[in-house]
PDB file of N, CA and C in Angstrom:
ATOM      1  N   MET A  23      81.052  97.724  85.827  1.00  0.00           N
ATOM      2  CA  MET A  23      82.248  96.897  86.070  1.00  0.00           C
ATOM      3  C   MET A  23      83.124  97.176  85.873  1.00  0.00           C
ATOM      4  N   ASN A  24      84.436  97.537  86.019  1.00  0.00           N
ATOM      5  CA  ASN A  24      85.882  97.219  85.679  1.00  0.00           C
ATOM      6  C   ASN A  24      86.407  95.620  85.564  1.00  0.00           C
ATOM      7  N   ILE A  25      86.321  95.240  84.541  1.00  0.00           N
ATOM      8  CA  ILE A  25      87.194  93.944  84.067  1.00  0.00           C
ATOM      9  C   ILE A  25      88.474  93.628  84.189  1.00  0.00           C
ATOM     10  N   LEU A  26      89.454  94.511  84.008  1.00  0.00           N
ATOM     11  CA  LEU A  26      90.596  94.501  84.107  1.00  0.00           C
ATOM     12  C   LEU A  26      90.838  95.559  84.169  1.00  0.00           C
ATOM     13  N   ILE A  27      91.741  94.694  85.531  1.00  0.00           N
ATOM     14  CA  ILE A  27      92.328  95.266  86.901  1.00  0.00           C
ATOM     15  C   ILE A  27      93.887  96.129  86.280  1.00  0.00           C
ATOM     16  N   LYS A  28      94.871  95.327  85.989  1.00  0.00           N
ATOM     17  CA  LYS A  28      96.103  95.317  85.903  1.00  0.00           C
ATOM     18  C   LYS A  28      96.776  94.669  84.424  1.00  0.00           C
ATOM     19  N   PRO A  29      97.593  94.486  83.935  1.00  0.00           N
ATOM     20  CA  PRO A  29      98.468  93.546  83.396  1.00  0.00           C
ATOM     21  C   PRO A  29      99.232  93.164  83.946  1.00  0.00           C
ATOM     22  N   ILE A  30      99.209  91.956  83.671  1.00  0.00           N
ATOM     23  CA  ILE A  30     100.829  91.245  84.639  1.00  0.00           C
ATOM     24  C   ILE A  30     102.030  91.603  83.917  1.00  0.00           C
ATOM     25  N   ILE A  31     103.140  91.896  84.499  1.00  0.00           N
ATOM     26  CA  ILE A  31     103.980  92.069  83.662  1.00  0.00           C
ATOM     27  C   ILE A  31     105.475  91.641  84.719  1.00  0.00           C
ATOM     28  N   THR A  32     105.867  90.434  84.446  1.00  0.00           N
ATOM     29  CA  THR A  32     107.063  90.119  84.589  1.00  0.00           C
ATOM     30  C   THR A  32     107.716  89.392  83.831  1.00  0.00           C
ATOM     31  N   GLU A  33     108.870  88.943  83.959  1.00  0.00           N
ATOM     32  CA  GLU A  33     110.195  87.843  83.594  1.00  0.00           C
ATOM     33  C   GLU A  33     108.855  86.692  82.607  1.00  0.00           C
ATOM     34  N   LYS A  34     108.476  85.725  83.006  1.00  0.00           N
ATOM     35  CA  LYS A  34     107.470  84.832  82.933  1.00  0.00           C
ATOM     36  C   LYS A  34     106.264  85.502  82.094  1.00  0.00           C
ATOM     37  N   ALA A  35     105.841  86.026  82.511  1.00  0.00           N
ATOM     38  CA  ALA A  35     104.472  86.806  80.965  1.00  0.00           C
ATOM     39  C   ALA A  35     105.295  87.413  80.040  1.00  0.00           C
ATOM     40  N   THR A  36     106.777  88.080  80.214  1.00  0.00           N
ATOM     41  CA  THR A  36     107.051  88.503  79.275  1.00  0.00           C
ATOM     42  C   THR A  36     107.630  87.326  77.916  1.00  0.00           C
ATOM     43  N   LYS A  37     108.183  87.174  78.676  1.00  0.00           N
ATOM     44  CA  LYS A  37     108.232  85.711  77.586  1.00  0.00           C
ATOM     45  C   LYS A  37     107.345  84.914  77.353  1.00  0.00           C
ATOM     46  N   ASP A  38     106.487  84.695  77.983  1.00  0.00           N
ATOM     47  CA  ASP A  38     105.175  84.031  77.269  1.00  0.00           C
ATOM     48  C   ASP A  38     104.462  84.825  76.251  1.00  0.00           C
ATOM     49  N   ALA A  39     104.333  86.252  76.340  1.00  0.00           N
ATOM     50  CA  ALA A  39     104.055  86.977  75.468  1.00  0.00           C
ATOM     51  C   ALA A  39     104.739  87.375  74.228  1.00  0.00           C
ATOM     52  N   GLU A  40     106.159  86.787  74.022  1.00  0.00           N
ATOM     53  CA  GLU A  40     107.056  87.389  72.860  1.00  0.00           C
ATOM     54  C   GLU A  40     107.195  85.906  72.472  1.00  0.00           C
ATOM     55  N   ASP A  41     106.819  84.341  73.112  1.00  0.00           N
ATOM     56  CA  ASP A  41     106.385  83.496  72.053  1.00  0.00           C
ATOM     57  C   ASP A  41     105.849  82.994  71.742  1.00  0.00           C
ATOM     58  N   ASN A  42     104.766  83.455  72.596  1.00  0.00           N
ATOM     59  CA  ASN A  42     103.304  82.723  72.156  1.00  0.00           C
ATOM     60  C   ASN A  42     102.146  83.324  72.350  1.00  0.00           C
ATOM     61  N   ASN A  43     102.269  84.724  72.309  1.00  0.00           N
ATOM     62  CA  ASN A  43     101.494  85.473  71.962  1.00  0.00           C
ATOM     63  C   ASN A  43     100.143  85.776  73.023  1.00  0.00           C
ATOM     64  N   ARG A  44     100.993  85.257  74.351  1.00  0.00           N
ATOM     65  CA  ARG A  44      99.847  85.218  75.716  1.00  0.00           C
ATOM     66  C   ARG A  44     100.223  86.072  76.463  1.00  0.00           C
ATOM     67  N   TYR A  45      98.996  87.312  76.914  1.00  0.00           N
ATOM     68  CA  TYR A  45      99.073  87.839  77.780  1.00  0.00           C
ATOM     69  C   TYR A  45      98.535  87.486  78.929  1.00  0.00           C
ATOM     70  N   GLY A  46      98.920  88.356  80.403  1.00  0.00           N
ATOM     71  CA  GLY A  46      98.182  87.875  81.144  1.00  0.00           C
ATOM     72  C   GLY A  46      97.766  89.188  82.244  1.00  0.00           C
ATOM     73  N   PHE A  47      97.000  89.151  82.585  1.00  0.00           N
ATOM     74  CA  PHE A  47      95.814  90.478  83.237  1.00  0.00           C
ATOM     75  C   PHE A  47      95.109  89.760  84.667  1.00  0.00           C
ATOM     76  N   VAL A  48      95.268  90.562  85.406  1.00  0.00           N
ATOM     77  CA  VAL A  48      94.793  90.072  86.909  1.00  0.00           C
ATOM     78  C   VAL A  48      93.097  90.913  86.178  1.00  0.00           C
ATOM     79  N   VAL A  49      92.198  90.326  87.021  1.00  0.00           N
ATOM     80  CA  VAL A  49      90.585  90.519  86.397  1.00  0.00           C
ATOM     81  C   VAL A  49      90.010  90.900  87.789  1.00  0.00           C
ATOM     82  N   ASN A  50      88.752  91.230  87.528  1.00  0.00           N
ATOM     83  CA  ASN A  50      87.854  91.298  88.491  1.00  0.00           C
ATOM     84  C   ASN A  50      87.513  89.819  88.732  1.00  0.00           C
ATOM     85  N   PRO A  51      87.319  89.398  89.813  1.00  0.00           N
ATOM     86  CA  PRO A  51      87.145  88.096  90.552  1.00  0.00           C
ATOM     87  C   PRO A  51      85.383  87.247  90.052  1.00  0.00           C
ATOM     88  N   GLN A  52      84.087  88.418  89.720  1.00  0.00           N
ATOM     89  CA  GLN A  52      83.369  87.893  89.263  1.00  0.00           C
ATOM     90  C   GLN A  52      83.010  87.660  87.915  1.00  0.00           C
ATOM     91  N   ALA A  53      84.331  88.346  86.930  1.00  0.00           N
ATOM     92  CA  ALA A  53      84.131  88.143  85.434  1.00  0.00           C
ATOM     93  C   ALA A  53      84.718  86.658  85.331  1.00  0.00           C
ATOM     94  N   ASN A  54      83.285  86.438  83.790  1.00  0.00           N
ATOM     95  CA  ASN A  54      83.785  85.459  83.391  1.00  0.00           C
ATOM     96  C   ASN A  54      84.986  85.609  81.740  1.00  0.00           C
ATOM     97  N   LYS A  55      84.510  84.667  81.074  1.00  0.00           N
ATOM     98  CA  LYS A  55      85.555  84.329  79.951  1.00  0.00           C
ATOM     99  C   LYS A  55      84.996  85.327  78.808  1.00  0.00           C
ATOM    100  N   VAL A  56      84.216  85.550  78.868  1.00  0.00           N
ATOM    101  CA  VAL A  56      83.422  86.377  77.871  1.00  0.00           C
ATOM    102  C   VAL A  56      83.774  87.414  77.892  1.00  0.00           C
ATOM    103  N   GLU A  57      83.329  87.817  79.441  1.00  0.00           N
ATOM    104  CA  GLU A  57      83.636  89.380  79.628  1.00  0.00           C
ATOM    105  C   GLU A  57      84.975  89.746  79.238  1.00  0.00           C
ATOM    106  N   ILE A  58      85.685  88.893  79.532  1.00  0.00           N
ATOM    107  CA  ILE A  58      86.901  88.892  79.700  1.00  0.00           C
ATOM    108  C   ILE A  58      88.131  89.616  78.222  1.00  0.00           C
ATOM    109  N   LYS A  59      87.262  88.747  77.251  1.00  0.00           N
ATOM    110  CA  LYS A  59      87.674  88.457  75.340  1.00  0.00           C
ATOM    111  C   LYS A  59      87.167  89.745  75.097  1.00  0.00           C
ATOM    112  N   LYS A  60      85.849  90.078  75.805  1.00  0.00           N
ATOM    113  CA  LYS A  60      85.148  91.615  74.528  1.00  0.00           C
ATOM    114  C   LYS A  60      86.031  92.977  75.566  1.00  0.00           C
ATOM    115  N   ALA A  61      86.649  92.629  76.730  1.00  0.00           N
ATOM    116  CA  ALA A  61      87.029  93.596  77.654  1.00  0.00           C
ATOM    117  C   ALA A  61      88.526  94.417  76.601  1.00  0.00           C
ATOM    118  N   VAL A  62      89.015  92.879  76.309  1.00  0.00           N
ATOM    119  CA  VAL A  62      90.375  92.860  76.147  1.00  0.00           C
ATOM    120  C   VAL A  62      90.492  93.450  74.030  1.00  0.00           C
ATOM    121  N   GLU A  63      89.751  92.900  73.905  1.00  0.00           N
ATOM    122  CA  GLU A  63      89.175  93.559  72.307  1.00  0.00           C
ATOM    123  C   GLU A  63      88.779  94.898  72.096  1.00  0.00           C
ATOM    124  N   ALA A  64      88.217  95.713  72.971  1.00  0.00           N
ATOM    125  CA  ALA A  64      87.521  96.657  72.742  1.00  0.00           C
ATOM    126  C   ALA A  64      89.004  97.936  73.785  1.00  0.00           C
ATOM    127  N   ALA A  65      89.795  97.224  74.625  1.00  0.00           N
ATOM    128  CA  ALA A  65      90.905  98.057  74.960  1.00  0.00           C
ATOM    129  C   ALA A  65      92.185  97.698  74.346  1.00  0.00           C
ATOM    130  N   TYR A  66      92.415  96.963  73.749  1.00  0.00           N
ATOM    131  CA  TYR A  66      93.697  96.856  73.214  1.00  0.00           C
ATOM    132  C   TYR A  66      93.484  96.707  71.522  1.00  0.00           C
ATOM    133  N   GLU A  67      91.982  96.593  70.794  1.00  0.00           N
ATOM    134  CA  GLU A  67      91.654  96.478  69.320  1.00  0.00           C
ATOM    135  C   GLU A  67      92.750  95.309  69.355  1.00  0.00           C
ATOM    136  N   VAL A  68      92.308  94.300  69.414  1.00  0.00           N
ATOM    137  CA  VAL A  68      93.199  93.116  69.066  1.00  0.00           C
ATOM    138  C   VAL A  68      92.615  92.150  69.071  1.00  0.00           C
ATOM    139  N   SER A  69      92.457  90.641  68.234  1.00  0.00           N
ATOM    140  CA  SER A  69      91.365  89.647  68.230  1.00  0.00           C
ATOM    141  C   SER A  69      92.022  88.448  69.098  1.00  0.00           C
ATOM    142  N   VAL A  70      91.319  87.765  70.447  1.00  0.00           N
ATOM    143  CA  VAL A  70      91.462  87.177  71.314  1.00  0.00           C
ATOM    144  C   VAL A  70      91.027  85.627  70.772  1.00  0.00           C
ATOM    145  N   GLU A  71      91.600  84.894  70.836  1.00  0.00           N
ATOM    146  CA  GLU A  71      91.431  83.544  70.396  1.00  0.00           C
ATOM    147  C   GLU A  71      90.956  82.271  71.442  1.00  0.00           C
ATOM    148  N   LYS A  72      91.843  82.610  72.166  1.00  0.00           N
ATOM    149  CA  LYS A  72      91.963  81.892  74.132  1.00  0.00           C
ATOM    150  C   LYS A  72      91.573  82.587  74.906  1.00  0.00           C
ATOM    151  N   VAL A  73      91.026  82.582  76.213  1.00  0.00           N
ATOM    152  CA  VAL A  73      90.891  83.088  77.580  1.00  0.00           C
ATOM    153  C   VAL A  73      90.903  81.806  78.483  1.00  0.00           C
ATOM    154  N   ARG A  74      92.479  81.869  79.470  1.00  0.00           N
ATOM    155  CA  ARG A  74      92.394  81.087  80.279  1.00  0.00           C
ATOM    156  C   ARG A  74      92.131  81.730  81.921  1.00  0.00           C
ATOM    157  N   THR A  75      91.305  81.004  82.618  1.00  0.00           N
ATOM    158  CA  THR A  75      91.214  82.196  83.728  1.00  0.00           C
ATOM    159  C   THR A  75      91.947  80.757  85.564  1.00  0.00           C
ATOM    160  N   MET A  76      92.433  81.919  86.213  1.00  0.00           N
ATOM    161  CA  MET A  76      92.804  80.907  87.494  1.00  0.00           C
ATOM    162  C   MET A  76      92.343  81.707  88.972  1.00  0.00           C
ATOM    163  N   ASN A  77      91.932  80.901  89.547  1.00  0.00           N
ATOM    164  CA  ASN A  77      91.522  82.030  91.259  1.00  0.00           C
ATOM    165  C   ASN A  77      93.087  81.927  91.670  1.00  0.00           C
ATOM    166  N   VAL A  78      93.837  82.871  91.575  1.00  0.00           N
ATOM    167  CA  VAL A  78      95.001  82.868  92.823  1.00  0.00           C
ATOM    168  C   VAL A  78      95.017  82.879  94.197  1.00  0.00           C
ATOM    169  N   ARG A  79      95.516  82.363  94.980  1.00  0.00           N
ATOM    170  CA  ARG A  79      94.909  81.824  96.265  1.00  0.00           C
ATOM    171  C   ARG A  79      96.214  82.522  97.068  1.00  0.00           C
ATOM    172  N   PRO A  80      95.436  83.202  98.092  1.00  0.00           N
ATOM    173  CA  PRO A  80      96.177  84.132  99.335  1.00  0.00           C
ATOM    174  C   PRO A  80      97.834  83.129 100.157  1.00  0.00           C
ATOM    175  N   ASP A  81      98.820  84.039  99.749  1.00  0.00           N
ATOM    176  CA  ASP A  81     100.169  83.581 100.269  1.00  0.00           C
ATOM    177  C   ASP A  81      99.830  83.820 101.956  1.00  0.00           C
ATOM    178  N   ARG A  82     100.446  82.434 103.014  1.00  0.00           N
ATOM    179  CA  ARG A  82     100.616  83.144 104.380  1.00  0.00           C
ATOM    180  C   ARG A  82     101.712  83.180 104.687  1.00  0.00           C
ATOM    181  N   ARG A  83     102.112  84.001 105.636  1.00  0.00           N
ATOM    182  CA  ARG A  83     103.140  84.270 105.900  1.00  0.00           C
ATOM    183  C   ARG A  83     103.376  84.313 108.141  1.00  0.00           C
ATOM    184  N   THR A  84     104.158  83.731 108.166  1.00  0.00           N
ATOM    185  CA  THR A  84     104.303  83.836 109.753  1.00  0.00           C
ATOM    186  C   THR A  84     105.283  84.390 110.224  1.00  0.00           C
ATOM    187  N   ARG A  85     105.439  85.278 111.323  1.00  0.00           N
ATOM    188  CA  ARG A  85     107.045  86.285 111.634  1.00  0.00           C
ATOM    189  C   ARG A  85     106.929  86.504 112.978  1.00  0.00           C
ATOM    190  N   TYR A  86     108.776  85.877 113.195  1.00  0.00           N
ATOM    191  CA  TYR A  86     108.772  86.121 114.763  1.00  0.00           C
ATOM    192  C   TYR A  86     109.446  87.150 115.137  1.00  0.00           C
ATOM    193  N   THR A  87     108.432  88.198 115.905  1.00  0.00           N
ATOM    194  CA  THR A  87     109.487  89.325 116.119  1.00  0.00           C
ATOM    195  C   THR A  87     109.163  88.990 117.447  1.00  0.00           C
ATOM    196  N   LYS A  88     110.009  90.411 118.327  1.00  0.00           N
ATOM    197  CA  LYS A  88     109.901  90.576 119.225  1.00  0.00           C
ATOM    198  C   LYS A  88     108.612  90.513 120.253  1.00  0.00           C
ATOM    199  N   THR A  89     107.459  91.248 119.654  1.00  0.00           N
ATOM    200  CA  THR A  89     106.552  91.185 120.328  1.00  0.00           C
ATOM    201  C   THR A  89     105.809  89.495 120.144  1.00  0.00           C
ATOM    202  N   GLY A  90     106.269  88.766 119.537  1.00  0.00           N
ATOM    203  CA  GLY A  90     105.222  87.771 119.702  1.00  0.00           C
ATOM    204  C   GLY A  90     104.945  87.477 118.178  1.00  0.00           C
ATOM    205  N   ILE A  91     104.669  86.575 118.061  1.00  0.00           N
ATOM    206  CA  ILE A  91     104.234  85.808 116.177  1.00  0.00           C
ATOM    207  C   ILE A  91     102.994  86.660 115.789  1.00  0.00           C
ATOM    208  N   GLN A  92     103.522  86.933 114.176  1.00  0.00           N
ATOM    209  CA  GLN A  92     103.106  87.838 113.845  1.00  0.00           C
ATOM    210  C   GLN A  92     102.401  86.916 112.604  1.00  0.00           C
ATOM    211  N   THR A  93     101.472  86.996 112.281  1.00  0.00           N
ATOM    212  CA  THR A  93     100.492  86.234 110.969  1.00  0.00           C
ATOM    213  C   THR A  93     100.118  87.153 109.819  1.00  0.00           C
ATOM    214  N   GLY A  94     100.051  86.523 108.944  1.00  0.00           N
ATOM    215  CA  GLY A  94      99.716  87.712 107.443  1.00  0.00           C
ATOM    216  C   GLY A  94      99.306  87.263 106.540  1.00  0.00           C
ATOM    217  N   LYS A  95      98.553  87.587 105.583  1.00  0.00           N
ATOM    218  CA  LYS A  95      98.340  87.013 104.294  1.00  0.00           C
ATOM    219  C   LYS A  95      98.172  87.965 103.289  1.00  0.00           C
ATOM    220  N   THR A  96      98.316  87.588 101.931  1.00  0.00           N
ATOM    221  CA  THR A  96      98.138  88.452 100.761  1.00  0.00           C
ATOM    222  C   THR A  96      97.029  88.472 100.258  1.00  0.00           C
ATOM    223  N   ASN A  97      96.362  89.329  99.398  1.00  0.00           N
ATOM    224  CA  ASN A  97      95.029  88.992  99.052  1.00  0.00           C
ATOM    225  C   ASN A  97      94.830  88.130  97.894  1.00  0.00           C
ATOM    226  N   ALA A  98      93.462  87.085  98.002  1.00  0.00           N
ATOM    227  CA  ALA A  98      93.418  86.390  96.151  1.00  0.00           C
ATOM    228  C   ALA A  98      93.129  87.078  95.602  1.00  0.00           C
ATOM    229  N   TYR A  99      93.374  86.718  94.418  1.00  0.00           N
ATOM    230  CA  TYR A  99      92.915  87.666  93.027  1.00  0.00           C
ATOM    231  C   TYR A  99      92.376  86.361  91.932  1.00  0.00           C
ATOM    232  N   LYS A 100      91.888  86.960  90.407  1.00  0.00           N
ATOM    233  CA  LYS A 100      91.805  86.135  89.707  1.00  0.00           C
ATOM    234  C   LYS A 100      92.593  86.645  88.626  1.00  0.00           C
ATOM    235  N   LYS A 101      93.058  85.562  87.552  1.00  0.00           N
ATOM    236  CA  LYS A 101      94.253  86.209  87.009  1.00  0.00           C
ATOM    237  C   LYS A 101      93.515  85.288  85.592  1.00  0.00           C
ATOM    238  N   ALA A 102      93.931  86.424  84.079  1.00  0.00           N
ATOM    239  CA  ALA A 102      93.358  85.879  83.332  1.00  0.00           C
ATOM    240  C   ALA A 102      95.046  85.594  82.137  1.00  0.00           C
ATOM    241  N   ILE A 103      94.882  84.477  81.408  1.00  0.00           N
ATOM    242  CA  ILE A 103      95.476  84.616  80.485  1.00  0.00           C
ATOM    243  C   ILE A 103      95.342  84.518  78.708  1.00  0.00           C
ATOM    244  N   VAL A 104      95.383  85.463  78.310  1.00  0.00           N
ATOM    245  CA  VAL A 104      94.799  85.593  76.774  1.00  0.00           C
ATOM    246  C   VAL A 104      95.308  85.193  75.904  1.00  0.00           C
ATOM    247  N   GLN A 105      94.883  84.478  74.736  1.00  0.00           N
ATOM    248  CA  GLN A 105      95.916  84.051  73.653  1.00  0.00           C
ATOM    249  C   GLN A 105      94.672  85.309  72.877  1.00  0.00           C
ATOM    250  N   VAL A 106      96.274  85.969  71.824  1.00  0.00           N
ATOM    251  CA  VAL A 106      96.030  86.492  70.737  1.00  0.00           C
ATOM    252  C   VAL A 106      96.100  86.527  69.525  1.00  0.00           C
ATOM    253  N   ALA A 107      95.197  86.624  68.201  1.00  0.00           N
ATOM    254  CA  ALA A 107      96.083  85.980  67.317  1.00  0.00           C
ATOM    255  C   ALA A 107      97.675  86.332  66.957  1.00  0.00           C
ATOM    256  N   GLU A 108      97.770  85.818  65.601  1.00  0.00           N
ATOM    257  CA  GLU A 108      98.751  85.578  65.056  1.00  0.00           C
ATOM    258  C   GLU A 108      98.565  87.155  64.120  1.00  0.00           C
ATOM    259  N   GLY A 109      99.960  87.889  64.789  1.00  0.00           N
ATOM    260  CA  GLY A 109     100.197  88.692  63.955  1.00  0.00           C
ATOM    261  C   GLY A 109      99.866  90.067  65.071  1.00  0.00           C
ATOM    262  N   ASP A 110      98.902  90.157  65.982  1.00  0.00           N
ATOM    263  CA  ASP A 110      98.250  90.730  67.184  1.00  0.00           C
ATOM    264  C   ASP A 110      99.008  91.166  67.931  1.00  0.00           C
ATOM    265  N   THR A 111      99.844  92.209  68.463  1.00  0.00           N
ATOM    266  CA  THR A 111     100.508  92.317  69.631  1.00  0.00           C
ATOM    267  C   THR A 111      99.730  93.202  70.706  1.00  0.00           C
ATOM    268  N   ILE A 112      99.644  93.337  72.187  1.00  0.00           N
ATOM    269  CA  ILE A 112      99.513  94.333  73.342  1.00  0.00           C
ATOM    270  C   ILE A 112     101.065  94.580  73.350  1.00  0.00           C
ATOM    271  N   ASP A 113     100.805  96.137  73.229  1.00  0.00           N
ATOM    272  CA  ASP A 113     101.871  97.140  73.678  1.00  0.00           C
ATOM    273  C   ASP A 113     102.030  97.961  75.278  1.00  0.00           C
ATOM    274  N   PHE A 114     101.704  97.126  76.232  1.00  0.00           N
ATOM    275  CA  PHE A 114     101.583  97.417  78.226  1.00  0.00           C
ATOM    276  C   PHE A 114     102.252  99.016  77.365  1.00  0.00           C
ATOM    277  N   TYR A 115     103.206  99.357  77.376  1.00  0.00           N
ATOM    278  CA  TYR A 115     104.104 100.522  77.593  1.00  0.00           C
ATOM    279  C   TYR A 115     103.936 101.736  76.332  1.00  0.00           C
ATOM    280  N   SER A 116     102.630 101.814  75.502  1.00  0.00           N
ATOM    281  CA  SER A 116     102.320 102.925  74.823  1.00  0.00           C
ATOM    282  C   SER A 116     101.556 103.756  75.830  1.00  0.00           C
ATOM    283  N   ASN A 117     100.618 103.657  76.961  1.00  0.00           N
ATOM    284  CA  ASN A 117     100.525 105.197  77.508  1.00  0.00           C
ATOM    285  C   ASN A 117     101.188 105.533  78.057  1.00  0.00           C
ATOM    286  N   MET A 118     102.401 105.342  78.359  1.00  0.00           N
ATOM    287  CA  MET A 118     103.796 106.293  79.586  1.00  0.00           C
ATOM    288  C   MET A 118     104.199 107.367  78.626  1.00  0.00           C
TER     289      MET A 118
END
């Protein structure tokens, strides 16, 4: 089971990483906190202090078009906020 799907790179997540050593990841919905901690430690060689998870609900949208009302939604996903030990950092751009 692939636990880490992709990192979350937004302005808010980048500021949180710079100020508080917290990094965001989109993770497998069946993964628990212990599995996420082990996956981050193995992938980035850092020590993880705390893992917080949340299930992000889908956004629903309605569009009014010439052919009628179109409804849709985005996918739901699980997000993990990982706090890394003081002095450790994760560089997402090193593999480019």
